[in-house]
Structures are given as structure tokens and as C-alpha cells.
Backbone as ProteinMPNN parsed JSONL, in Angstrom:
{"seq_chain_A": "MGSITTVNRLHIGYIEQLDELYEQIEADFQYYRKQNSEIDKRLNELGKRGRPELTADEMEQLLIQRRQVKDVALKLLPLRDFFRNHYAEVGERIEKLEAFNR", "coords_chain_A": {"N_chain_A": [[99.853, 60.985, 88.449], [100.503, 63.814, 90.474], [101.359, 64.494, 93.915], [99.112, 65.88, 96.4], [100.283, 68.09, 97.61], [102.134, 68.883, 95.67], [100.394, 69.585, 93.592], [99.063, 71.717, 94.826], [101.189, 73.552, 95.056], [101.707, 74.007, 92.352], [99.276, 75.178, 91.627], [99.324, 77.559, 93.134], [101.591, 78.697, 91.984], [100.709, 79.087, 89.326], [98.696, 80.99, 89.733], [100.215, 83.113, 90.728], [101.777, 83.651, 88.47], [99.769, 84.47, 86.682], [98.877, 86.776, 87.995], [101.204, 88.354, 87.822], [101.404, 88.595, 85.043], [99.036, 89.986, 84.463], [99.608, 92.413, 85.774], [101.793, 93.297, 84.241], [100.606, 93.594, 81.698], [98.682, 95.57, 82.262], [100.361, 97.682, 83.102], [101.851, 98.146, 80.749], [99.75, 98.844, 79.012], [98.8, 101.216, 80.225], [101.071, 102.802, 79.968], [101.263, 103.12, 77.135], [98.83, 104.351, 76.691], [99.232, 106.759, 78.007], [101.346, 107.776, 76.463], [99.998, 108.146, 74.023], [98.209, 110.136, 74.78], [99.972, 112.251, 75.354], [101.07, 112.684, 72.825], [98.764, 113.486, 71.437], [98.21, 115.887, 72.809], [100.412, 117.43, 72.066], [100.036, 117.541, 69.289], [97.666, 119.032, 69.237], [98.607, 121.447, 70.304], [100.4, 122.225, 68.271], [98.617, 122.452, 66.16], [97.143, 124.698, 66.88], [98.803, 126.774, 66.415], [98.625, 127.828, 63.875], [100.305, 128.042, 61.673], [100.9, 125.992, 59.511], [102.942, 125.305, 57.706], [105.261, 125.538, 59.153], [105.095, 123.604, 61.081], [104.481, 121.189, 59.955], [106.249, 118.989, 59.427], [106.926, 118.046, 62.008], [104.366, 117.42, 62.933], [103.678, 115.385, 61.157], [105.51, 113.379, 61.905], [104.639, 112.956, 64.522], [102.081, 111.956, 64.035], [102.703, 109.526, 62.841], [103.98, 108.274, 65.001], [101.815, 108.21, 66.773], [100.091, 106.465, 65.456], [101.531, 104.084, 65.683], [101.644, 103.782, 68.481], [98.924, 103.599, 69.105], [98.337, 101.228, 67.783], [99.731, 99.292, 69.288], [98.437, 99.641, 71.767], [95.815, 98.91, 71.091], [96.205, 96.232, 70.574], [96.858, 95.312, 73.085], [94.544, 95.823, 74.49], [92.36, 93.801, 74.339], [93.512, 91.776, 75.918], [93.881, 93.069, 78.331], [91.208, 93.653, 78.935], [90.245, 91.048, 79.182], [91.42, 90.192, 81.599], [90.435, 92.18, 83.322], [87.637, 91.883, 83.139], [87.068, 89.19, 83.584], [88.752, 88.224, 85.493], [88.099, 88.916, 88.074], [86.05, 87.207, 88.786], [87.457, 84.829, 88.733], [89.212, 85.32, 90.825], [87.407, 85.338, 92.987], [86.615, 82.662, 92.974], [89.047, 81.456, 93.574], [89.483, 82.403, 96.156], [87.343, 81.122, 97.483], [88.129, 78.481, 97.111], [90.534, 78.45, 98.534], [89.546, 78.924, 101.108], [88.099, 76.607, 101.436], [90.152, 74.737, 101.449], [91.353, 75.117, 103.881]], "CA_chain_A": [[99.353, 62.209, 89.064], [101.354, 64.243, 91.567], [100.755, 64.56, 95.239], [98.29, 67.065, 96.671], [101.205, 69.196, 97.89], [102.668, 69.332, 94.379], [99.298, 70.26, 92.881], [98.842, 73.004, 95.494], [102.277, 74.447, 94.667], [101.451, 74.387, 90.959], [98.116, 76.078, 91.663], [99.798, 78.856, 93.621], [102.503, 79.215, 90.958], [99.904, 79.575, 88.195], [98.033, 82.226, 90.155], [101.237, 84.158, 90.792], [102.127, 83.999, 87.097], [98.658, 85.248, 86.124], [98.919, 88.103, 88.615], [102.324, 89.084, 87.217], [101.043, 88.892, 83.657], [98.044, 91.058, 84.503], [100.302, 93.654, 86.137], [102.587, 93.71, 83.085], [99.687, 94.059, 80.66], [98.101, 96.835, 82.718], [101.416, 98.704, 83.076], [102.123, 98.453, 79.345], [98.591, 99.551, 78.467], [98.798, 102.576, 80.77], [102.194, 103.517, 79.347], [100.904, 103.505, 75.766], [97.723, 105.307, 76.792], [99.842, 108.045, 78.366], [102.075, 108.226, 75.277], [99.003, 108.635, 73.071], [97.695, 111.398, 75.306], [101.003, 113.275, 75.177], [101.143, 112.97, 71.39], [97.574, 114.274, 71.104], [98.383, 117.244, 73.349], [101.381, 118.145, 71.219], [99.374, 117.804, 68.006], [96.739, 120.144, 69.463], [99.414, 122.668, 70.434], [100.9, 122.59, 66.943], [97.467, 122.854, 65.341], [96.689, 126.026, 67.293], [99.773, 127.798, 66.006], [98.139, 128.485, 62.663], [101.326, 128.119, 60.613], [101.173, 124.583, 59.208], [104.2, 125.114, 56.985], [106.341, 125.452, 60.137], [104.898, 122.465, 61.988], [104.045, 120.012, 59.198], [107.165, 117.855, 59.608], [106.753, 117.502, 63.361], [103.037, 116.815, 63.005], [103.729, 114.121, 60.419], [106.205, 112.416, 62.764], [103.752, 112.649, 65.648], [101.0, 111.101, 63.541], [103.293, 108.19, 62.672], [104.147, 107.736, 66.353], [100.491, 107.94, 67.336], [99.588, 105.253, 64.809], [102.248, 102.953, 66.286], [101.218, 103.676, 69.874], [97.541, 103.103, 69.119], [98.368, 99.834, 67.354], [100.128, 98.49, 70.446], [97.372, 99.727, 72.768], [94.676, 98.117, 70.616], [96.555, 94.821, 70.723], [96.84, 95.012, 74.519], [93.207, 96.039, 75.037], [91.596, 92.579, 74.637], [94.138, 91.07, 77.03], [93.554, 93.851, 79.535], [89.784, 93.435, 79.2], [90.078, 89.68, 79.665], [91.728, 90.164, 83.024], [89.534, 93.076, 84.067], [86.255, 91.412, 83.13], [86.891, 87.814, 84.02], [89.671, 87.861, 86.554], [87.428, 89.094, 89.367], [85.347, 85.951, 89.051], [88.496, 83.845, 89.045], [89.667, 85.638, 92.178], [86.387, 84.867, 93.936], [86.696, 81.199, 93.017], [90.29, 81.106, 94.268], [89.246, 82.652, 97.577], [86.495, 80.04, 97.978], [88.937, 77.275, 97.128], [91.478, 78.554, 99.655], [88.773, 78.76, 102.328], [87.751, 75.187, 101.5], [91.362, 73.969, 101.728], [91.848, 75.372, 105.249]], "C_chain_A": [[100.225, 62.535, 90.273], [100.618, 64.257, 92.889], [99.945, 65.843, 95.378], [99.184, 68.28, 96.918], [101.762, 69.764, 96.591], [101.605, 70.104, 93.601], [99.028, 71.621, 93.505], [99.93, 74.006, 95.124], [102.1, 74.926, 93.23], [100.332, 75.421, 90.88], [98.547, 77.479, 92.075], [100.728, 79.496, 92.593], [101.752, 79.777, 89.764], [99.244, 80.903, 88.541], [99.033, 83.373, 90.205], [101.643, 84.605, 89.388], [101.024, 84.829, 86.44], [98.634, 86.663, 86.691], [100.029, 88.955, 88.007], [101.999, 89.487, 85.78], [100.034, 90.037, 83.599], [98.703, 92.402, 84.818], [101.126, 94.183, 84.964], [101.704, 94.275, 81.98], [99.12, 95.422, 81.035], [99.137, 97.958, 82.659], [101.731, 99.117, 81.633], [100.983, 99.252, 78.727], [98.565, 100.996, 78.943], [99.922, 103.413, 80.169], [101.804, 104.007, 77.948], [99.724, 104.473, 75.739], [98.258, 106.703, 77.105], [100.606, 108.623, 77.173], [101.108, 108.825, 74.255], [98.458, 109.989, 73.502], [98.701, 112.532, 75.099], [101.16, 113.665, 73.704], [99.961, 113.83, 70.971], [97.685, 115.713, 71.604], [99.324, 118.058, 72.465], [100.779, 118.467, 69.856], [98.4, 118.974, 68.129], [97.483, 121.464, 69.579], [99.891, 123.149, 69.067], [99.769, 123.076, 66.039], [96.977, 124.253, 65.658], [97.631, 127.142, 66.849], [99.374, 128.506, 64.715], [99.154, 128.63, 61.544], [101.746, 126.695, 60.24], [102.488, 124.344, 58.481], [105.39, 124.971, 57.933], [106.261, 124.19, 61.004], [104.575, 121.159, 61.271], [104.939, 118.797, 59.431], [106.99, 117.21, 60.984], [105.406, 116.811, 63.495], [103.015, 115.459, 62.285], [104.402, 113.03, 61.265], [105.337, 111.998, 63.952], [102.608, 111.734, 65.218], [101.487, 109.666, 63.307], [103.456, 107.516, 64.034], [102.805, 107.354, 66.962], [99.899, 106.665, 66.746], [100.239, 104.014, 65.429], [101.796, 102.714, 67.726], [99.808, 103.11, 69.952], [97.487, 101.638, 68.717], [98.718, 98.923, 68.527], [99.007, 98.48, 71.486], [96.164, 98.887, 72.361], [94.953, 96.619, 70.714], [96.53, 94.401, 72.191], [95.424, 95.058, 75.099], [92.428, 94.748, 75.286], [92.182, 91.776, 75.796], [93.807, 91.755, 78.348], [92.097, 93.614, 79.925], [89.512, 92.028, 79.715], [90.311, 89.619, 81.161], [90.758, 91.02, 83.825], [88.141, 92.477, 84.2], [86.08, 90.019, 83.714], [87.754, 87.446, 85.217], [89.042, 88.031, 87.939], [86.707, 87.806, 89.755], [86.34, 84.847, 89.425], [88.994, 84.071, 90.464], [88.692, 85.162, 93.24], [86.448, 83.353, 94.083], [87.942, 80.744, 93.77], [90.118, 81.303, 95.769], [88.396, 81.545, 98.195], [87.283, 78.745, 98.099], [89.906, 77.304, 98.306], [90.756, 78.385, 100.987], [88.41, 77.29, 102.522], [88.958, 74.354, 101.901], [91.886, 74.166, 103.154], [91.37, 74.352, 106.217]], "O_chain_A": [[100.636, 61.638, 91.008], [99.406, 64.055, 92.952], [100.076, 66.769, 94.578], [98.864, 69.383, 96.475], [101.852, 70.981, 96.428], [101.889, 71.154, 93.023], [98.788, 72.589, 92.783], [99.638, 75.181, 94.901], [102.315, 76.099, 92.925], [100.434, 76.412, 90.157], [98.176, 78.465, 91.438], [100.659, 80.703, 92.358], [102.117, 80.831, 89.243], [99.237, 81.83, 87.731], [98.728, 84.483, 89.77], [101.83, 85.797, 89.143], [101.313, 85.785, 85.721], [98.4, 87.628, 85.964], [99.826, 90.132, 87.712], [102.296, 90.606, 85.363], [100.166, 90.947, 82.781], [98.385, 93.413, 84.191], [101.153, 95.389, 84.722], [102.018, 95.312, 81.396], [99.085, 96.33, 80.204], [98.826, 99.063, 82.214], [101.863, 100.305, 81.34], [101.217, 100.22, 78.004], [98.331, 101.906, 78.148], [99.74, 104.599, 79.894], [101.998, 105.178, 77.622], [99.637, 105.322, 74.852], [97.799, 107.698, 76.544], [100.523, 109.821, 76.903], [101.373, 109.886, 73.691], [98.269, 110.882, 72.676], [98.326, 113.639, 74.714], [101.358, 114.836, 73.383], [100.131, 114.799, 70.231], [97.299, 116.649, 70.903], [99.061, 119.221, 72.159], [100.994, 119.558, 69.328], [98.317, 119.812, 67.23], [97.055, 122.478, 69.029], [99.797, 124.334, 68.747], [99.951, 124.002, 65.249], [96.444, 124.93, 64.779], [97.278, 128.32, 66.908], [99.748, 129.657, 64.494], [98.868, 129.294, 60.547], [102.83, 126.249, 60.616], [103.087, 123.279, 58.63], [106.402, 124.365, 57.581], [107.26, 123.77, 61.588], [104.412, 120.125, 61.919], [104.436, 117.688, 59.614], [106.916, 115.987, 61.106], [105.309, 115.743, 64.097], [102.4, 114.506, 62.763], [103.92, 111.9, 61.329], [105.31, 110.828, 64.333], [102.215, 110.837, 65.963], [100.752, 108.709, 63.552], [103.116, 106.345, 64.204], [102.674, 106.303, 67.589], [99.278, 105.877, 67.458], [99.566, 103.011, 65.67], [101.591, 101.571, 68.136], [99.531, 102.238, 70.775], [96.677, 100.881, 69.252], [98.071, 97.896, 68.733], [98.669, 97.426, 72.025], [95.557, 98.225, 73.203], [94.031, 95.828, 70.914], [96.214, 93.252, 72.501], [95.144, 94.394, 76.097], [91.868, 94.601, 76.373], [91.442, 91.167, 76.569], [93.495, 91.104, 79.345], [91.786, 93.401, 81.097], [88.656, 91.831, 80.578], [89.502, 89.063, 81.903], [90.312, 90.613, 84.897], [87.532, 92.558, 85.266], [85.032, 89.715, 84.284], [87.494, 86.442, 85.882], [89.434, 87.339, 88.879], [86.754, 87.375, 90.907], [86.086, 84.041, 90.319], [89.177, 83.116, 91.22], [89.103, 84.641, 94.277], [86.343, 82.826, 95.19], [87.901, 79.765, 94.515], [90.555, 80.47, 96.563], [88.686, 81.079, 99.296], [87.128, 78.001, 99.068], [90.079, 76.299, 98.996], [91.296, 77.767, 101.905], [88.415, 76.789, 103.646], [88.811, 73.364, 102.618], [92.783, 73.439, 103.581], [91.696, 74.425, 107.402]]}, "name": "protein", "num_of_chains": 1, "seq": "MGSITTVNRLHIGYIEQLDELYEQIEADFQYYRKQNSEIDKRLNELGKRGRPELTADEMEQLLIQRRQVKDVALKLLPLRDFFRNHYAEVGERIEKLEAFNR"}
């Protein structure tokens, strides 16, 4: 077993890695959410034109893109929810631990 100093450094390193991971997941999720929103807006614009024969190709491509974007977002969602729903409790425990270690 390592020294207390080594364990404390590991503890801090793990927390920093988790924070970075959470930030990456959240940033990626927001990016794909925004992409989906932009695709939906464009699909709505094309749908309002009333001439499907002129917009069908673009709409088809947008629907393919939307399917891909939604797939990524749905894969990120459980990870994002894990951090959002459980990370607050972890943060509280870390704060208590740091107060105890002072």
C-alpha cells in the first residue's frame, strides 16, 4: 500500500479526470443537441415550401444526418445523466472528505 501522500495525489487525480470527462461528455452532448435542432429547423423550412419535388433530396440527406446525430446523442445521454444525477452526491462526499482531511 502506498503512502497517504500518494493516495491523496491519486484521489485528486481521479477527481480531476472525472471532472474532465464530465465536461467532455456535456460538451459533446450539447454539440449534437444543437446539430439536431439545426437539422430540424431546416427540415421545417423545407417542409413549408410546399414543393417536395424540389426539396426531396436535401430532406433525405437531412433525415440521414438527423438519424446519425440522434444516435450519438442517445449514446451520450446515459453517461450525461450518470454525471448529472449522481455526481452531485459524489461532490458533496468529496467536500466532506476534504474538510475532514484539513
